[in-house]
Coordinates of C-alpha atoms in Angstrom, one line a residue:
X1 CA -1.2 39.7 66.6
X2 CA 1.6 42.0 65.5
X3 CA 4.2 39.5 65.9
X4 CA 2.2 36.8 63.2
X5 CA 3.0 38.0 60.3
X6 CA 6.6 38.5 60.9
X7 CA 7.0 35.2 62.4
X8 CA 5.4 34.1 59.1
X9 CA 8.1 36.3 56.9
X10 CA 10.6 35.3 58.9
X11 CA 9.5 31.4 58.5
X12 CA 9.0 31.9 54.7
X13 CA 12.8 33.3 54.5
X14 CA 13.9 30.5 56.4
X15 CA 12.2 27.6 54.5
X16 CA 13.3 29.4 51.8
X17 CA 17.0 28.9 52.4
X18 CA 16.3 25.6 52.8
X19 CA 14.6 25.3 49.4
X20 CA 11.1 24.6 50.5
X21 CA 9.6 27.6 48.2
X22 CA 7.9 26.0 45.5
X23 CA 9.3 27.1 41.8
X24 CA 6.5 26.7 39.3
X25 CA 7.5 26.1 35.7
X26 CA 6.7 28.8 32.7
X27 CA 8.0 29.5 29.8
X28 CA 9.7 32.5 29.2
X29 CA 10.4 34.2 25.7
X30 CA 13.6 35.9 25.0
X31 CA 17.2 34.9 25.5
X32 CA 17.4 32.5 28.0
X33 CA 20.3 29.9 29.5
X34 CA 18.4 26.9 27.4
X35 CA 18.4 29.2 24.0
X36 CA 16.6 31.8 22.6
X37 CA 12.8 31.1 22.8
X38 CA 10.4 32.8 20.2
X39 CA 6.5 33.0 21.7
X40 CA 4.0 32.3 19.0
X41 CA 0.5 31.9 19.2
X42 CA -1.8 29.2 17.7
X43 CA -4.3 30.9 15.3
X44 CA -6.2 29.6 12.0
X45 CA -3.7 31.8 10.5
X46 CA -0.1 30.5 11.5
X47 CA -1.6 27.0 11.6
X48 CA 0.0 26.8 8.6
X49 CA 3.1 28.0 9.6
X50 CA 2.9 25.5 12.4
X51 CA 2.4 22.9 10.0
X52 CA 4.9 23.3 7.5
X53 CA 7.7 21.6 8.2
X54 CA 8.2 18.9 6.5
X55 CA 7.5 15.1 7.8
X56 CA 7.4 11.5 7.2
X57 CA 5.7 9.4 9.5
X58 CA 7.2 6.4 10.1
X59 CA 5.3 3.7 7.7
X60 CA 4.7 0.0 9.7
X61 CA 6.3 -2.5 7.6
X62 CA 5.0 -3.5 3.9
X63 CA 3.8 -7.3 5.4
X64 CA 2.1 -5.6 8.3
X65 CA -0.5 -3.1 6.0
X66 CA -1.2 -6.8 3.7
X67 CA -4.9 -8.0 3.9
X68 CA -5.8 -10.9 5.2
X69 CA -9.4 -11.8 5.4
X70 CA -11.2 -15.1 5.3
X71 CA -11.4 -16.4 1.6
X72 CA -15.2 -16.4 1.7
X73 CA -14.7 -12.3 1.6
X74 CA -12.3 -12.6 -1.3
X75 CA -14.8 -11.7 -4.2
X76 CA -14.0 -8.6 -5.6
X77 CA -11.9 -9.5 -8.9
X78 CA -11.0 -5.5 -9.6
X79 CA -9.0 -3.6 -7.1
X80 CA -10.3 0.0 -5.2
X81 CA -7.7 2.8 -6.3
X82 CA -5.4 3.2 -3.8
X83 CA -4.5 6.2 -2.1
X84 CA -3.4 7.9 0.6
X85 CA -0.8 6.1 1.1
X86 CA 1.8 7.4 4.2
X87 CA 5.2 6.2 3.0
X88 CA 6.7 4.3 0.5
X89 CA 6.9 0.8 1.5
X90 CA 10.0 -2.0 1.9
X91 CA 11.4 -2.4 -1.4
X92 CA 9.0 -5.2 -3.2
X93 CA 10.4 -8.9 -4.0
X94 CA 10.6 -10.1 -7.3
X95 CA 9.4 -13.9 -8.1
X96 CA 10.2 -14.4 -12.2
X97 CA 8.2 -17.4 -13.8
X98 CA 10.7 -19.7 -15.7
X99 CA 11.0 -18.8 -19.2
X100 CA 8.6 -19.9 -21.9
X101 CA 10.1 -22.4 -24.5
X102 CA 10.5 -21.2 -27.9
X103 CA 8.3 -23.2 -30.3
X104 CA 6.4 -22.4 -33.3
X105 CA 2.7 -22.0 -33.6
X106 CA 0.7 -24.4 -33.5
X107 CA -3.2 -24.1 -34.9
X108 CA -5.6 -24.4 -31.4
X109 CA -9.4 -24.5 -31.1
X110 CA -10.9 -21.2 -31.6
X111 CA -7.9 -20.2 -34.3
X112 CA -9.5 -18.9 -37.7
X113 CA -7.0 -20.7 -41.0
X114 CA -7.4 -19.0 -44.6
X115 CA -7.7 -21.2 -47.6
X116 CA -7.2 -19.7 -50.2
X117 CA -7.0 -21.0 -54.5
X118 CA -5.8 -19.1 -57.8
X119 CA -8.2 -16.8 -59.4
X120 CA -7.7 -18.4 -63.1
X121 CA -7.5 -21.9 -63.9
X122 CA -9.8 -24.8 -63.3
X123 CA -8.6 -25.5 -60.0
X124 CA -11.6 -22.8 -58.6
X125 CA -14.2 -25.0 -61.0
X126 CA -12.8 -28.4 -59.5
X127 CA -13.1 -26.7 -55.9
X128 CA -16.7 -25.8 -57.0
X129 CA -18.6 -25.8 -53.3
X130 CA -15.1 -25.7 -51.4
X131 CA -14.7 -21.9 -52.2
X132 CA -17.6 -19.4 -53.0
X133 CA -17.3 -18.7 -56.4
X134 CA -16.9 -14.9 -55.9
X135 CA -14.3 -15.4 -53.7
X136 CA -10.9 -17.5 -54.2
X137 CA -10.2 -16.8 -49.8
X138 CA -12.0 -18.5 -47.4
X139 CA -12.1 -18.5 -43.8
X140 CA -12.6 -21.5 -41.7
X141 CA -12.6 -22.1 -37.7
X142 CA -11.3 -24.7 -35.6
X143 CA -14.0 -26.4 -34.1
X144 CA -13.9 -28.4 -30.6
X145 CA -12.7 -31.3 -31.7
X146 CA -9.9 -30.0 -33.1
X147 CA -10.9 -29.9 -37.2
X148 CA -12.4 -27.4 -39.7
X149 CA -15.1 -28.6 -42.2
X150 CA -14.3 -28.2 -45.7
X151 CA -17.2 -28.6 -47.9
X152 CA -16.2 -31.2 -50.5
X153 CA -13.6 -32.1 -48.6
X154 CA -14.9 -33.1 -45.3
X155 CA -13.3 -32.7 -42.0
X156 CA -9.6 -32.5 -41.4
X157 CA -8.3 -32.5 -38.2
X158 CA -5.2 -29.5 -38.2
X159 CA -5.6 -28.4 -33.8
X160 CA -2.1 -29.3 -32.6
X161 CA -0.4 -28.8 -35.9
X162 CA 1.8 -25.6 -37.2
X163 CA 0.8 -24.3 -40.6
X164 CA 2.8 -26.2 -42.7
X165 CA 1.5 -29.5 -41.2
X166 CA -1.6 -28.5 -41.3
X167 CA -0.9 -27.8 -45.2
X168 CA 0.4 -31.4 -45.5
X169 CA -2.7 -32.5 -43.9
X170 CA -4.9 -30.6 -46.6
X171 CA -3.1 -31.6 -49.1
X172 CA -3.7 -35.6 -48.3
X173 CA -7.2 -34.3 -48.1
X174 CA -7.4 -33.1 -51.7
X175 CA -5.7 -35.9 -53.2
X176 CA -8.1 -38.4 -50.9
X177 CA -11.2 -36.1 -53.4
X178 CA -9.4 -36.4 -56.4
X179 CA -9.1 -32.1 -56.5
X180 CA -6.0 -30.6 -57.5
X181 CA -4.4 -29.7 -54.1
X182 CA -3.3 -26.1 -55.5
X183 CA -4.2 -24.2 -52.3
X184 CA -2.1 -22.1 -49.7
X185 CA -2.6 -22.2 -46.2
X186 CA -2.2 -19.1 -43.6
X187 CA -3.8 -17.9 -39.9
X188 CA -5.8 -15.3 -40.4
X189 CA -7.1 -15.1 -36.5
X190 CA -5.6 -16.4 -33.1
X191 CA -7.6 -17.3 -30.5
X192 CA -6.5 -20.3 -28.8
X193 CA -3.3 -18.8 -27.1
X194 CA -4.6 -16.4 -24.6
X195 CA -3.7 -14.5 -21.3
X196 CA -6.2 -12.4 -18.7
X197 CA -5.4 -9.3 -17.7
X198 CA -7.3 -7.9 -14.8
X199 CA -6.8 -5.3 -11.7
X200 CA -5.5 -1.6 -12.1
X201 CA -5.7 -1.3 -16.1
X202 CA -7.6 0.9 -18.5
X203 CA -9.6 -2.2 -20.6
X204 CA -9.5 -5.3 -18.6
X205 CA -10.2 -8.7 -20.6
X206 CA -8.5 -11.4 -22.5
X207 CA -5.2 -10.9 -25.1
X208 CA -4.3 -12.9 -27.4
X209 CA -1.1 -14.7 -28.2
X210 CA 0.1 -14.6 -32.1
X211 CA 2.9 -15.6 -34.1
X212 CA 5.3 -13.3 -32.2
X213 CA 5.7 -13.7 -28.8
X214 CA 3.8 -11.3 -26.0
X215 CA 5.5 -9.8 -23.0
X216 CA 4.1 -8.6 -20.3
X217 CA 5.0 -5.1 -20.6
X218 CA 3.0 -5.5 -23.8
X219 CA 0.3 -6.8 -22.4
X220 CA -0.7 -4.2 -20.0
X221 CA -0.2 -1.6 -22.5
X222 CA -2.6 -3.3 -24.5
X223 CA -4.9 -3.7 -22.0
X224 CA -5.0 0.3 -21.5
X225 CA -2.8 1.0 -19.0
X226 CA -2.3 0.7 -15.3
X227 CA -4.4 3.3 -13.7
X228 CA -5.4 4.0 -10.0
X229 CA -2.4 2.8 -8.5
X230 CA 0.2 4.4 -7.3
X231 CA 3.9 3.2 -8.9
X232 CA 5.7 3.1 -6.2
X233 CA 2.9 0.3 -4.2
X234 CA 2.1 -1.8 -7.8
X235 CA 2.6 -5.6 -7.9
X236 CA 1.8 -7.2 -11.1
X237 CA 1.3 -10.9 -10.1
X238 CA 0.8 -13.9 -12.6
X239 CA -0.6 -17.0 -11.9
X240 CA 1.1 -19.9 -14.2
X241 CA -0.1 -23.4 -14.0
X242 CA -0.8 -23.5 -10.4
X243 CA 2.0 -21.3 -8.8
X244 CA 2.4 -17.5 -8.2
X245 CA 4.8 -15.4 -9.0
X246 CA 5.2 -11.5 -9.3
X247 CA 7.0 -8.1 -10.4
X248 CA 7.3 -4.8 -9.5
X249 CA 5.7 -2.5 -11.4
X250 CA 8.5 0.2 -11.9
X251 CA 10.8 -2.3 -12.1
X252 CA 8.4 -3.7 -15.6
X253 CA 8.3 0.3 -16.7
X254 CA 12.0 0.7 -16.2
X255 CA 13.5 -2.8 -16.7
X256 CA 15.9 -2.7 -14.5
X257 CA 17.2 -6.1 -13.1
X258 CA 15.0 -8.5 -14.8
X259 CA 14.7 -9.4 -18.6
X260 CA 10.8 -9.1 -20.3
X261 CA 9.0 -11.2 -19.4
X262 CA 7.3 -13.4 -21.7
X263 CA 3.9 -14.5 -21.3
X264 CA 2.6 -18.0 -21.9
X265 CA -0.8 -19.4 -23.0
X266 CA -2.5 -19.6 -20.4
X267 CA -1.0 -17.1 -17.9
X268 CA -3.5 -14.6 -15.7
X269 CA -2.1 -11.2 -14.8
X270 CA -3.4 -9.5 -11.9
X271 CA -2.2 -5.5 -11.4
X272 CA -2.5 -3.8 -8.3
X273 CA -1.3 -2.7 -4.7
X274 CA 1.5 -4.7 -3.0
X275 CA -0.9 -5.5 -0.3
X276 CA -3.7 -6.7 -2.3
X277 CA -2.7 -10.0 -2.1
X278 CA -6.4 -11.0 -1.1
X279 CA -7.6 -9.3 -4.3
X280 CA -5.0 -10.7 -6.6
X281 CA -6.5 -14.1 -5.4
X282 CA -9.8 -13.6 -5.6
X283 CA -9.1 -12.5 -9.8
X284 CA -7.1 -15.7 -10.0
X285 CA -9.8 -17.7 -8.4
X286 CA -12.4 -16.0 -10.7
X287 CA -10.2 -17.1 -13.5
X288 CA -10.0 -21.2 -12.2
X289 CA -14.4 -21.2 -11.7
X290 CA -14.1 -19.9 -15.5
X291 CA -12.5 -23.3 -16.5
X292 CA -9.3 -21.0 -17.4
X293 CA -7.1 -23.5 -15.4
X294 CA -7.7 -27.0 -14.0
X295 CA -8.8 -28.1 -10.2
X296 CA -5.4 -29.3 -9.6
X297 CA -4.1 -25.8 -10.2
X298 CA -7.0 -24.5 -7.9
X299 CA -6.0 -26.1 -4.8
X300 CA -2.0 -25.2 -5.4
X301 CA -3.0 -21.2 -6.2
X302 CA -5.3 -21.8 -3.1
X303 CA -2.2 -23.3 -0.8
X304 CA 0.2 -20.8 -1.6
X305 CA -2.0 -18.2 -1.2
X306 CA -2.5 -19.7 2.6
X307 CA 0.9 -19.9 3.0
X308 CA 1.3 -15.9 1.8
X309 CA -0.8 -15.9 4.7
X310 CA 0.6 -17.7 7.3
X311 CA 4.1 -15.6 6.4
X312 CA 2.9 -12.2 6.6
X313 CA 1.5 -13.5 10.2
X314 CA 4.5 -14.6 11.7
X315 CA 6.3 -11.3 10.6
X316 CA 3.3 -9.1 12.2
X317 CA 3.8 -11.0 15.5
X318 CA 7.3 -10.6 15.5
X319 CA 6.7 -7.1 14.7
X320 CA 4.6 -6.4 17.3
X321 CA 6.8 -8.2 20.4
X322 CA 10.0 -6.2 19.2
X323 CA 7.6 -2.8 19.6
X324 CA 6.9 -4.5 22.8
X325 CA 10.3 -4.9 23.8
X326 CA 11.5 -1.2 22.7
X327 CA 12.9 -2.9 19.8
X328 CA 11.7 -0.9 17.0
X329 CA 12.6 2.6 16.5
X330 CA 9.5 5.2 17.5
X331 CA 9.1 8.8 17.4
X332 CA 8.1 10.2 20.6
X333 CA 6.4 13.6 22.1
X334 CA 6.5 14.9 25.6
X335 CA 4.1 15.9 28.1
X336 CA 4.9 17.8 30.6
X337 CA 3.3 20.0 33.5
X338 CA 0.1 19.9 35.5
X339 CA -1.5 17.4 33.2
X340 CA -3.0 14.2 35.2
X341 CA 0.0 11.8 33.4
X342 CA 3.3 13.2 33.1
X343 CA 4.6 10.7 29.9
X344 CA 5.7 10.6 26.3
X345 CA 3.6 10.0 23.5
X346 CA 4.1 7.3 21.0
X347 CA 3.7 9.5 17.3
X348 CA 1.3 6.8 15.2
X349 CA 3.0 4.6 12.3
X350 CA 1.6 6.0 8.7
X351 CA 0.0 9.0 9.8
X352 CA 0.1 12.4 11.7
X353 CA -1.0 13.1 15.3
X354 CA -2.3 16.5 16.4
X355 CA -2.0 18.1 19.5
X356 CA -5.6 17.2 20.4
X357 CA -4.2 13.3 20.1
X358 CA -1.4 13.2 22.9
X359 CA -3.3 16.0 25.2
X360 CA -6.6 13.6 25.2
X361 CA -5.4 10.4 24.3
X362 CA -2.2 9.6 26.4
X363 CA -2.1 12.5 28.9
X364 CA -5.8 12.1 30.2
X365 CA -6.9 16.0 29.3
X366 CA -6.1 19.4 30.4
X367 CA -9.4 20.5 32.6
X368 CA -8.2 19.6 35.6
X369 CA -8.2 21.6 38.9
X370 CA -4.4 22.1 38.4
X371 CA -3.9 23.3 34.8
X372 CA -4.4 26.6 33.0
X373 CA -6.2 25.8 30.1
X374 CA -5.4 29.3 28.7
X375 CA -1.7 28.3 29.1
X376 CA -0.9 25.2 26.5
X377 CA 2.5 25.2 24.9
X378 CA 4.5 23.2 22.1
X379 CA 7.9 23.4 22.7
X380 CA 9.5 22.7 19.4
X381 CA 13.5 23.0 18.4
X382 CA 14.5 24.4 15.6
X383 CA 15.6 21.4 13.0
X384 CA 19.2 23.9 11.7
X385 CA 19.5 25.7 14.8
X386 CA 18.8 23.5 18.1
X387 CA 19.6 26.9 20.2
X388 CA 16.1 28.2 18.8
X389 CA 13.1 27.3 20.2
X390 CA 9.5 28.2 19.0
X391 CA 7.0 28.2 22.2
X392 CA 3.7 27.5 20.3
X393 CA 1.1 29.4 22.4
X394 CA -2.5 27.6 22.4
X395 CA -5.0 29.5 24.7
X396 CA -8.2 26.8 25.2
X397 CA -9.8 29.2 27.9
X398 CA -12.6 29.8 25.5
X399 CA -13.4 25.3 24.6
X400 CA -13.7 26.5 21.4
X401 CA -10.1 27.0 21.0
X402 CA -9.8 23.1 21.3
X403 CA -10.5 22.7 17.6
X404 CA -7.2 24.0 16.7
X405 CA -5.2 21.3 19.1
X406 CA -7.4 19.2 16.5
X407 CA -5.2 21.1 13.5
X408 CA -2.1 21.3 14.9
X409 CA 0.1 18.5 14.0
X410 CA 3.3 17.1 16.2
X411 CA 7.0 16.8 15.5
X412 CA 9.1 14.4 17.1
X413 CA 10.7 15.6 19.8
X414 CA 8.4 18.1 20.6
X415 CA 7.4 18.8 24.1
X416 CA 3.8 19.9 25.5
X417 CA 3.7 21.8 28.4
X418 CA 0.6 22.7 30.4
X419 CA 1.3 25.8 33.0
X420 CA -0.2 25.7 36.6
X421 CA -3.2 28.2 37.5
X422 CA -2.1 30.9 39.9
X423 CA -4.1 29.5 42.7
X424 CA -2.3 26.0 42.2
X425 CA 1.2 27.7 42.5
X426 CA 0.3 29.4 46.2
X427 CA -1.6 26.0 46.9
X428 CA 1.7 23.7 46.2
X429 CA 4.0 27.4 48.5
X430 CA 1.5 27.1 51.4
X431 CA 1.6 22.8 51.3
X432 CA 5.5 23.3 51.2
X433 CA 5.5 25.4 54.2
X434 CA 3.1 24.4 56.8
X435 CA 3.9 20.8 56.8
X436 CA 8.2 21.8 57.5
X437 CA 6.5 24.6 59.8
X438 CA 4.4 21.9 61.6
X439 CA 7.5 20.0 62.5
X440 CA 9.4 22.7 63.2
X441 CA 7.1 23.7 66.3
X442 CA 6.5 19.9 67.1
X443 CA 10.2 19.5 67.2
X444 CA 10.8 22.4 69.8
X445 CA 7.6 21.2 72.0
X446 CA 9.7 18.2 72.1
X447 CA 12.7 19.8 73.1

């Protein structure tokens, strides 16, 4: 009996030369070989500490955060403010509508003309019934079919006509009556020439066009504003006759690369997110069931919006096979120790992970029969000083502890290390030696 434990030190010294003895893995604070390594412990306190370093997830690609729902779900004409947005997105393409002809006025149904006569002479007697006779102005609006109805006069027809034909028109008129045709002519009110503005603005609703032309940049600040959107994600689409086309937002506020834009009678602008291309068609459509545009126009908005669609799903596919393929550059953290999967974490596109994320999600937990829940590390290098290395110390012995692996957010790079319990370290010394021991006395009964 005396002679067991000495045959049993003198096995372990000479499995040990051999390099059976198991070496467990720790992490040890100080100056060591791999750097100097600074022990830190997890608390509500340093969380913030932990936290603070600053990071940008990586954002998927613009096309790939685009909506695409059925159309029958496309009813919402105003957009939801957007926020919380992870990243700026791919620089947005610019689609500029051809520019609008220049052309003067001309009177449309709706417009309001002002006719208006001398104060003194017997022109206002001979008008008698044409003018009130407290008033040498009058107002008059163009009616559906095109005319105003002068009384004494009759109807003239003046839609389609710039002011001075519409003068020369009059004046036939008068002559036609036998009244001395000493009158003068001007708009007083436009509204036949007019654009909708809907989406991320103060006052929604319809503008009108006047004698001087309107530009979009105008016509958003007269429709209050964009609001609820952030600068760097806004769109501003407009639908013309049928086809779609579109402009950045900062690129309207700063006018850089483009010239104004001009607006034509007609035109529906749409503000909001460079995704919302679901929503942006859902305004325009609301616009077409208005009578705003024709039903030749409807089905070309409705088959380049499909086509939109049909785009931003071929580039999603091919997004996904290159992440397949290791194509696409990812941000990785490591998981090491007695953990049931020894593996690297993929860090998420447009958002932070948390410890809680790669230890339940990719590694499979930390209660196991092998791991020291009161021994969870983050191993994270120093960004201006690789030789440093904070060990962030997260004690779960008490579960409670748990909820700050649901706080603490990941770096790339960083590496999570679960320690062995004690009882697993002599487990893996004793399966080392008794197995080399075992063949060690076979061999010599063999012998």
């Amino acid at each position: 009996m005396r002679m067991a434990p000495i045959l049993i030190a003198a096995m372990a010294v000479a499995l040990s030369a051999c390099g059976v003895i198991y070496n467990k893995s720790a992490v040890v604070a100080g100056k060591t070989p791999q750097g100097e390594v600074e022990l830190r412990e997890i608390t509500p306190q340093s969380l913030r500490a932990a936290n603070a370093e600053p990071y940008t997830p990586r954002p998927l690609p613009a096309y790939f955060s685009q909506t695409a729902q059925a159309r029958q779900d496309l009813r919402a004409a105003a957009p939801a403010p957007i926020v919380d947005r992870p990243a700026r997105p791919a620089r947005l393409a610019t689609i500029l509508p051809p520019p609008v002809p220049a052309q003067s006025y001309r009177i449309g149904v709706g417009d309001v003309v002002m006719l208006a006569t001398p104060k003194s002479g017997g022109t206002v007697e001979q008008l008698a019934g044409l003018l009130a006779a407290q008033s040498t102005r009058q107002g008059y609006t163009v009616q559906d079919d095109g005319t105003i109805s002068v009384p004494g006069i009759g109807r003239a027809r003046i839609a389609g006509q710039t002011v001075e034909e519409a003068e020369a028109t009059l004046f036939r008129h008068f002559l036609d009556k036998n009244i001395d045709p000493n009158f003068s002519l001007e708009l007083s009110e436009f509204r036949s020439r007019k654009v909708t503005v809907g989406g991320a603005v103060g006052a929604p609703g319809v503008i009108t066009i006047g004698l001087s032309p309107l530009y979009l940049d105008e016509a958003l600040a007269e429709a209050g504003g964009v609001r609820d959107v952030d600068p760097a994600y806004a769109l501003v689409r407009l639908h013309r006759e049928g086809t779609l086309y579109q402009v950045p937002l900062e690129q309207i506020q700063s006018r850089a690369g483009a010239e104004r834009v001009q607006l034509a009678p007609g035109d529906s602008v749409f503000v909001g997110s460079g995704y919302d291309l679901d929503k942006a068609a859902a305004y325009f459509e609301q616009q077409l069931k208005l009578g705003t545009y024709r039903e030749g126009q409807a089905r070309m908005l409705a088959a380049q919006v499909e086509m939109r669609r049909a785009e931003l799903s071929d580039q999603r596919e091919s997004f996904a096979a290159r992440l397949d393929l290791g194509a696409e550059r990812r941000d990785h953290v490591y998981l090491a120790g007695e953990l049931p999967k020894q593996s690297r974490y993929a860090l998420p596109f447009g958002q932070r992970a948390m410890l809680a994320d790669a230890l339940f999600d990719e590694a499979g937990g930390v209660f196991t029969q092998l791991a020291d829940p009161r021994q969870i590390y983050v191993l994270r290098a120093a960004r201006t000083a690789p030789d440093r290395v904070t060990a962030w110390h997260l004690d779960t012995g008490n579960a409670a502890g748990l909820l700050l692996a649901t706080r603490f957010e990941l770096r790339p790079d960083d590496v999570v290390f679960v320690a062995a319990q004690p009882v697993t370290h002599w487990s893996n010394v004793v399966n080392a030696l008794v197995p080399r021991a075992l063949s060690g006395s076979i061999s010599k009964s063999a012998d």
